[in-house]
């Protein structure tokens, strides 16, 4: 939701040039920083490329960088500190996880090893039956047959509106480190919101087009 909201804030700023929307974007960006989720932070940062003006991209990216440096001086974004042994453990564990899940998919490309299958990295203390990478989760556990569950929403988002490339890239980056999809009830709620929202936008667009045709016909 933060990734979507940040994208919509910059989209509105592009349309209306009201700095309130830019402030909202940076509010969500620094909110993401406070969560400590590395993938989420990078995902929202990269949405800056949706800004139309190249000069603004550079200016605001520089402002965001200064903000990050300030937060780092306060110890707020410690999860990016690779000198911290705890951070190194999580990073190396996820790299090992990628290798394990790739081997799952390689062993059964079409259907995967089956959802609920447990594995354990050499670093983690307990076994997992999920993944920190959505793409490899579906490939490893469900194979190519499950891949549309991951790719379908991204393709639909890309086709729903113009200039959504950076939004899709941001979501993709977020889901390379995210475990959000493992929480079924939250995933279903988000899926319902997206379905209702895209259906509403599509039907509103169709009604506008119908009204325009009726208006032309009456003229």
GROMACS .gro file of N, CA, C and O in nm, residues 116-197:
model
  328
  116UNK      N    1   0.400  -2.543   0.138
  116UNK     CA    2   0.411  -2.599   0.272
  116UNK      C    3   0.539  -2.677   0.294
  116UNK      O    4   0.572  -2.712   0.407
  117UNK      N    5   0.614  -2.699   0.187
  117UNK     CA    6   0.741  -2.771   0.198
  117UNK      C    7   0.839  -2.689   0.282
  117UNK      O    8   0.854  -2.570   0.263
  118UNK      N    9   0.905  -2.755   0.377
  118UNK     CA   10   0.997  -2.685   0.466
  118UNK      C   11   1.142  -2.696   0.419
  118UNK      O   12   1.180  -2.794   0.355
  119UNK      N   13   1.219  -2.596   0.450
  119UNK     CA   14   1.363  -2.598   0.423
  119UNK      C   15   1.433  -2.519   0.533
  119UNK      O   16   1.369  -2.447   0.610
  120UNK      N   17   1.563  -2.531   0.540
  120UNK     CA   18   1.638  -2.459   0.643
  120UNK      C   19   1.772  -2.415   0.586
  120UNK      O   20   1.841  -2.492   0.518
  121UNK      N   21   1.806  -2.289   0.611
  121UNK     CA   22   1.937  -2.240   0.570
  121UNK      C   23   2.039  -2.276   0.677
  121UNK      O   24   2.003  -2.310   0.790
  122UNK      N   25   2.165  -2.267   0.641
  122UNK     CA   26   2.270  -2.301   0.737
  122UNK      C   27   2.282  -2.198   0.848
  122UNK      O   28   2.339  -2.226   0.954
  123UNK      N   29   2.226  -2.078   0.826
  123UNK     CA   30   2.237  -1.970   0.925
  123UNK      C   31   2.116  -1.965   1.016
  123UNK      O   32   2.128  -1.942   1.136
  124UNK      N   33   1.997  -1.987   0.959
  124UNK     CA   34   1.873  -1.973   1.037
  124UNK      C   35   1.861  -2.083   1.140
  124UNK      O   36   1.905  -2.196   1.119
  125UNK      N   37   1.797  -2.049   1.252
  125UNK     CA   38   1.784  -2.146   1.362
  125UNK      C   39   1.664  -2.238   1.344
  125UNK      O   40   1.659  -2.344   1.405
  126UNK      N   41   1.567  -2.197   1.264
  126UNK     CA   42   1.446  -2.278   1.249
  126UNK      C   43   1.411  -2.293   1.101
  126UNK      O   44   1.452  -2.211   1.018
  127UNK      N   45   1.336  -2.398   1.065
  127UNK     CA   46   1.299  -2.419   0.925
  127UNK      C   47   1.192  -2.320   0.879
  127UNK      O   48   1.117  -2.266   0.959
  128UNK      N   49   1.186  -2.300   0.747
  128UNK     CA   50   1.087  -2.211   0.686
  128UNK      C   51   0.996  -2.293   0.594
  128UNK      O   52   1.037  -2.394   0.540
  129UNK      N   53   0.873  -2.244   0.576
  129UNK     CA   54   0.788  -2.298   0.470
  129UNK      C   55   0.737  -2.184   0.381
  129UNK      O   56   0.634  -2.194   0.317
  130UNK      N   57   0.810  -2.074   0.383
  130UNK     CA   58   0.779  -1.959   0.298
  130UNK      C   59   0.910  -1.901   0.249
  130UNK      O   60   1.017  -1.956   0.274
  131UNK      N   61   0.902  -1.788   0.179
  131UNK     CA   62   1.023  -1.730   0.121
  131UNK      C   63   1.021  -1.579   0.140
  131UNK      O   64   0.915  -1.518   0.154
  132UNK      N   65   1.140  -1.519   0.137
  132UNK     CA   66   1.152  -1.373   0.139
  132UNK      C   67   1.157  -1.318  -0.003
  132UNK      O   68   1.194  -1.201  -0.022
  133UNK      N   69   1.125  -1.398  -0.102
  133UNK     CA   70   1.128  -1.355  -0.241
  133UNK      C   71   1.005  -1.411  -0.311
  133UNK      O   72   0.993  -1.533  -0.328
  134UNK      N   73   0.913  -1.323  -0.349
  134UNK     CA   74   0.785  -1.368  -0.404
  134UNK      C   75   0.801  -1.448  -0.533
  134UNK      O   76   0.736  -1.550  -0.552
  135UNK      N   77   0.888  -1.399  -0.622
  135UNK     CA   78   0.907  -1.468  -0.750
  135UNK      C   79   0.954  -1.611  -0.728
  135UNK      O   80   0.897  -1.707  -0.783
  136UNK      N   81   1.058  -1.628  -0.646
  136UNK     CA   82   1.111  -1.762  -0.623
  136UNK      C   83   1.019  -1.845  -0.535
  136UNK      O   84   1.021  -1.969  -0.542
  137UNK      N   85   0.938  -1.779  -0.454
  137UNK     CA   86   0.839  -1.853  -0.375
  137UNK      C   87   0.744  -1.929  -0.466
  137UNK      O   88   0.722  -2.050  -0.451
  138UNK      N   89   0.686  -1.858  -0.562
  138UNK     CA   90   0.591  -1.922  -0.653
  138UNK      C   91   0.658  -2.021  -0.747
  138UNK      O   92   0.604  -2.127  -0.777
  139UNK      N   93   0.777  -1.987  -0.795
  139UNK     CA   94   0.850  -2.079  -0.882
  139UNK      C   95   0.891  -2.206  -0.807
  139UNK      O   96   0.874  -2.318  -0.855
  140UNK      N   97   0.950  -2.187  -0.689
  140UNK     CA   98   1.000  -2.301  -0.613
  140UNK      C   99   0.890  -2.391  -0.559
  140UNK      O  100   0.903  -2.514  -0.563
  141UNK      N  101   0.782  -2.332  -0.512
  141UNK     CA  102   0.675  -2.410  -0.450
  141UNK      C  103   0.567  -2.453  -0.549
  141UNK      O  104   0.507  -2.559  -0.532
  142UNK      N  105   0.539  -2.368  -0.649
  142UNK     CA  106   0.431  -2.402  -0.742
  142UNK      C  107   0.473  -2.414  -0.886
  142UNK      O  108   0.390  -2.444  -0.973
  143UNK      N  109   0.600  -2.389  -0.914
  143UNK     CA  110   0.651  -2.403  -1.051
  143UNK      C  111   0.591  -2.301  -1.147
  143UNK      O  112   0.532  -2.201  -1.107
  144UNK      N  113   0.605  -2.330  -1.275
  144UNK     CA  114   0.556  -2.239  -1.378
  144UNK      C  115   0.404  -2.224  -1.374
  144UNK      O  116   0.350  -2.121  -1.414
  145UNK      N  117   0.335  -2.327  -1.323
  145UNK     CA  118   0.188  -2.319  -1.314
  145UNK      C  119   0.144  -2.213  -1.213
  145UNK      O  120   0.036  -2.155  -1.227
  146UNK      N  121   0.226  -2.187  -1.111
  146UNK     CA  122   0.190  -2.088  -1.009
  146UNK      C  123   0.241  -1.949  -1.042
  146UNK      O  124   0.201  -1.851  -0.978
  147UNK      N  125   0.329  -1.937  -1.142
  147UNK     CA  126   0.391  -1.808  -1.173
  147UNK      C  127   0.290  -1.699  -1.207
  147UNK      O  128   0.311  -1.582  -1.171
  148UNK      N  129   0.177  -1.729  -1.276
  148UNK     CA  130   0.078  -1.622  -1.304
  148UNK      C  131   0.022  -1.555  -1.179
  148UNK      O  132  -0.022  -1.440  -1.186
  149UNK      N  133   0.024  -1.625  -1.064
  149UNK     CA  134  -0.022  -1.562  -0.940
  149UNK      C  135   0.064  -1.441  -0.908
  149UNK      O  136   0.017  -1.340  -0.855
  150UNK      N  137   0.193  -1.450  -0.942
  150UNK     CA  138   0.287  -1.341  -0.916
  150UNK      C  139   0.285  -1.239  -1.029
  150UNK      O  140   0.278  -1.118  -1.005
  151UNK      N  141   0.292  -1.287  -1.153
  151UNK     CA  142   0.304  -1.197  -1.267
  151UNK      C  143   0.172  -1.131  -1.306
  151UNK      O  144   0.172  -1.019  -1.356
  152UNK      N  145   0.059  -1.201  -1.282
  152UNK     CA  146  -0.071  -1.149  -1.325
  152UNK      C  147  -0.101  -1.009  -1.275
  152UNK      O  148  -0.133  -0.920  -1.354
  153UNK      N  149  -0.091  -0.985  -1.143
  153UNK     CA  150  -0.118  -0.849  -1.093
  153UNK      C  151  -0.024  -0.743  -1.150
  153UNK      O  152  -0.066  -0.631  -1.179
  154UNK      N  153   0.104  -0.777  -1.167
  154UNK     CA  154   0.200  -0.680  -1.221
  154UNK      C  155   0.164  -0.643  -1.365
  154UNK      O  156   0.169  -0.525  -1.403
  155UNK      N  157   0.126  -0.743  -1.444
  155UNK     CA  158   0.086  -0.718  -1.583
  155UNK      C  159  -0.040  -0.633  -1.588
  155UNK      O  160  -0.052  -0.541  -1.668
  156UNK      N  161  -0.134  -0.663  -1.497
  156UNK     CA  162  -0.259  -0.587  -1.495
  156UNK      C  163  -0.235  -0.442  -1.455
  156UNK      O  164  -0.295  -0.350  -1.510
  157UNK      N  165  -0.149  -0.422  -1.356
  157UNK     CA  166  -0.116  -0.285  -1.313
  157UNK      C  167  -0.051  -0.209  -1.429
  157UNK      O  168  -0.084  -0.093  -1.455
  158UNK      N  169   0.042  -0.275  -1.497
  158UNK     CA  170   0.112  -0.210  -1.608
  158UNK      C  171   0.015  -0.171  -1.720
  158UNK      O  172   0.031  -0.066  -1.783
  159UNK      N  173  -0.087  -0.254  -1.742
  159UNK     CA  174  -0.181  -0.226  -1.850
  159UNK      C  175  -0.296  -0.136  -1.811
  159UNK      O  176  -0.370  -0.087  -1.897
  160UNK      N  177  -0.314  -0.112  -1.679
  160UNK     CA  178  -0.431  -0.037  -1.633
  160UNK      C  179  -0.419   0.113  -1.660
  160UNK      O  180  -0.516   0.180  -1.689
  161UNK      N  181  -0.298   0.167  -1.649
  161UNK     CA  182  -0.276   0.310  -1.667
  161UNK      C  183  -0.147   0.332  -1.745
  161UNK      O  184  -0.062   0.244  -1.752
  162UNK      N  185  -0.133   0.452  -1.800
  162UNK     CA  186  -0.008   0.488  -1.867
  162UNK      C  187   0.098   0.523  -1.762
  162UNK      O  188   0.067   0.563  -1.651
  163UNK      N  189   0.223   0.509  -1.801
  163UNK     CA  190   0.338   0.549  -1.718
  163UNK      C  191   0.340   0.479  -1.582
  163UNK      O  192   0.363   0.540  -1.479
  164UNK      N  193   0.314   0.349  -1.584
  164UNK     CA  194   0.319   0.273  -1.458
  164UNK      C  195   0.444   0.184  -1.450
  164UNK      O  196   0.455   0.101  -1.360
  165UNK      N  197   0.538   0.202  -1.543
  165UNK     CA  198   0.656   0.116  -1.546
  165UNK      C  199   0.732   0.121  -1.413
  165UNK      O  200   0.768   0.017  -1.357
  166UNK      N  201   0.757   0.243  -1.361
  166UNK     CA  202   0.835   0.254  -1.239
  166UNK      C  203   0.759   0.204  -1.117
  166UNK      O  204   0.819   0.157  -1.020
  167UNK      N  205   0.627   0.212  -1.122
  167UNK     CA  206   0.547   0.153  -1.015
  167UNK      C  207   0.565   0.001  -1.014
  167UNK      O  208   0.587  -0.060  -0.909
  168UNK      N  209   0.557  -0.060  -1.132
  168UNK     CA  210   0.574  -0.206  -1.142
  168UNK      C  211   0.715  -0.246  -1.099
  168UNK      O  212   0.733  -0.346  -1.027
  169UNK      N  213   0.815  -0.169  -1.141
  169UNK     CA  214   0.953  -0.199  -1.100
  169UNK      C  215   0.967  -0.188  -0.948
  169UNK      O  216   1.032  -0.271  -0.884
  170UNK      N  217   0.905  -0.084  -0.890
  170UNK     CA  218   0.910  -0.066  -0.745
  170UNK      C  219   0.848  -0.184  -0.671
  170UNK      O  220   0.904  -0.235  -0.573
  171UNK      N  221   0.730  -0.229  -0.719
  171UNK     CA  222   0.664  -0.343  -0.656
  171UNK      C  223   0.750  -0.468  -0.671
  171UNK      O  224   0.764  -0.548  -0.577
  172UNK      N  225   0.809  -0.485  -0.789
  172UNK     CA  226   0.896  -0.600  -0.813
  172UNK      C  227   1.014  -0.601  -0.715
  172UNK      O  228   1.047  -0.704  -0.656
  173UNK      N  229   1.075  -0.485  -0.695
  173UNK     CA  230   1.188  -0.475  -0.601
  173UNK      C  231   1.141  -0.507  -0.459
  173UNK      O  232   1.208  -0.580  -0.385
  174UNK      N  233   1.027  -0.452  -0.421
  174UNK     CA  234   0.974  -0.478  -0.287
  174UNK      C  235   0.955  -0.628  -0.265
  174UNK      O  236   0.990  -0.682  -0.159
  175UNK      N  237   0.902  -0.696  -0.366
  175UNK     CA  238   0.872  -0.839  -0.351
  175UNK      C  239   0.995  -0.928  -0.368
  175UNK      O  240   0.982  -1.050  -0.360
  176UNK      N  241   1.112  -0.869  -0.391
  176UNK     CA  242   1.234  -0.952  -0.389
  176UNK      C  243   1.280  -0.976  -0.246
  176UNK      O  244   1.365  -1.062  -0.222
  177UNK      N  245   1.227  -0.900  -0.150
  177UNK     CA  246   1.267  -0.916  -0.010
  177UNK      C  247   1.148  -0.925   0.084
  177UNK      O  248   1.166  -0.930   0.206
  178UNK      N  249   1.027  -0.925   0.030
  178UNK     CA  250   0.909  -0.912   0.113
  178UNK      C  251   0.848  -1.046   0.152
  178UNK      O  252   0.849  -1.141   0.076
  179UNK      N  253   0.792  -1.050   0.272
  179UNK     CA  254   0.717  -1.167   0.317
  179UNK      C  255   0.568  -1.134   0.331
  179UNK      O  256   0.493  -1.210   0.388
  180UNK      N  257   0.527  -1.018   0.279
  180UNK     CA  258   0.387  -0.976   0.293
  180UNK      C  259   0.292  -1.081   0.237
  180UNK      O  260   0.186  -1.108   0.293
  181UNK      N  261   0.329  -1.141   0.124
  181UNK     CA  262   0.240  -1.236   0.057
  181UNK      C  263   0.217  -1.362   0.140
  181UNK      O  264   0.125  -1.438   0.115
  182UNK      N  265   0.300  -1.386   0.241
  182UNK     CA  266   0.281  -1.506   0.322
  182UNK      C  267   0.167  -1.489   0.422
  182UNK      O  268   0.119  -1.587   0.477
  183UNK      N  269   0.127  -1.365   0.448
  183UNK     CA  270   0.015  -1.340   0.539
  183UNK      C  271  -0.113  -1.338   0.456
  183UNK      O  272  -0.147  -1.238   0.395
  184UNK      N  273  -0.183  -1.451   0.454
  184UNK     CA  274  -0.293  -1.470   0.361
  184UNK      C  275  -0.403  -1.366   0.377
  184UNK      O  276  -0.449  -1.309   0.279
  185UNK      N  277  -0.444  -1.339   0.501
  185UNK     CA  278  -0.557  -1.248   0.518
  185UNK      C  279  -0.524  -1.108   0.467
  185UNK      O  280  -0.607  -1.043   0.404
  186UNK      N  281  -0.400  -1.061   0.490
  186UNK     CA  282  -0.362  -0.929   0.440
  186UNK      C  283  -0.351  -0.931   0.288
  186UNK      O  284  -0.392  -0.837   0.220
  187UNK      N  285  -0.295  -1.037   0.232
  187UNK     CA  286  -0.281  -1.046   0.087
  187UNK      C  287  -0.418  -1.045   0.019
  187UNK      O  288  -0.436  -0.983  -0.085
  188UNK      N  289  -0.514  -1.116   0.078
  188UNK     CA  290  -0.648  -1.120   0.020
  188UNK      C  291  -0.716  -0.984   0.027
  188UNK      O  292  -0.783  -0.942  -0.069
  189UNK      N  293  -0.699  -0.913   0.138
  189UNK     CA  294  -0.759  -0.780   0.151
  189UNK      C  295  -0.701  -0.686   0.045
  189UNK      O  296  -0.775  -0.613  -0.022
  190UNK      N  297  -0.569  -0.688   0.030
  190UNK     CA  298  -0.505  -0.603  -0.070
  190UNK      C  299  -0.551  -0.641  -0.210
  190UNK      O  300  -0.579  -0.555  -0.294
  191UNK      N  301  -0.560  -0.772  -0.237
  191UNK     CA  302  -0.606  -0.818  -0.368
  191UNK      C  303  -0.748  -0.770  -0.397
  191UNK      O  304  -0.779  -0.728  -0.509
  192UNK      N  305  -0.834  -0.773  -0.296
  192UNK     CA  306  -0.973  -0.726  -0.313
  192UNK      C  307  -0.975  -0.577  -0.342
  192UNK      O  308  -1.048  -0.530  -0.431
  193UNK      N  309  -0.896  -0.499  -0.268
  193UNK     CA  310  -0.890  -0.355  -0.291
  193UNK      C  311  -0.845  -0.325  -0.435
  193UNK      O  312  -0.901  -0.238  -0.503
  194UNK      N  313  -0.741  -0.396  -0.480
  194UNK     CA  314  -0.690  -0.374  -0.616
  194UNK      C  315  -0.795  -0.412  -0.719
  194UNK      O  316  -0.817  -0.341  -0.818
  195UNK      N  317  -0.864  -0.525  -0.697
  195UNK     CA  318  -0.967  -0.569  -0.791
  195UNK      C  319  -1.081  -0.469  -0.799
  195UNK      O  320  -1.125  -0.430  -0.908
  196UNK      N  321  -1.128  -0.425  -0.682
  196UNK     CA  322  -1.239  -0.328  -0.680
  196UNK      C  323  -1.195  -0.197  -0.743
  196UNK      O  324  -1.269  -0.136  -0.823
  197UNK      N  325  -1.075  -0.152  -0.710
  197UNK     CA  326  -1.025  -0.024  -0.763
  197UNK      C  327  -1.009  -0.026  -0.913
  197UNK      O  328  -1.053   0.068  -0.983
   0.00000   0.00000   0.00000
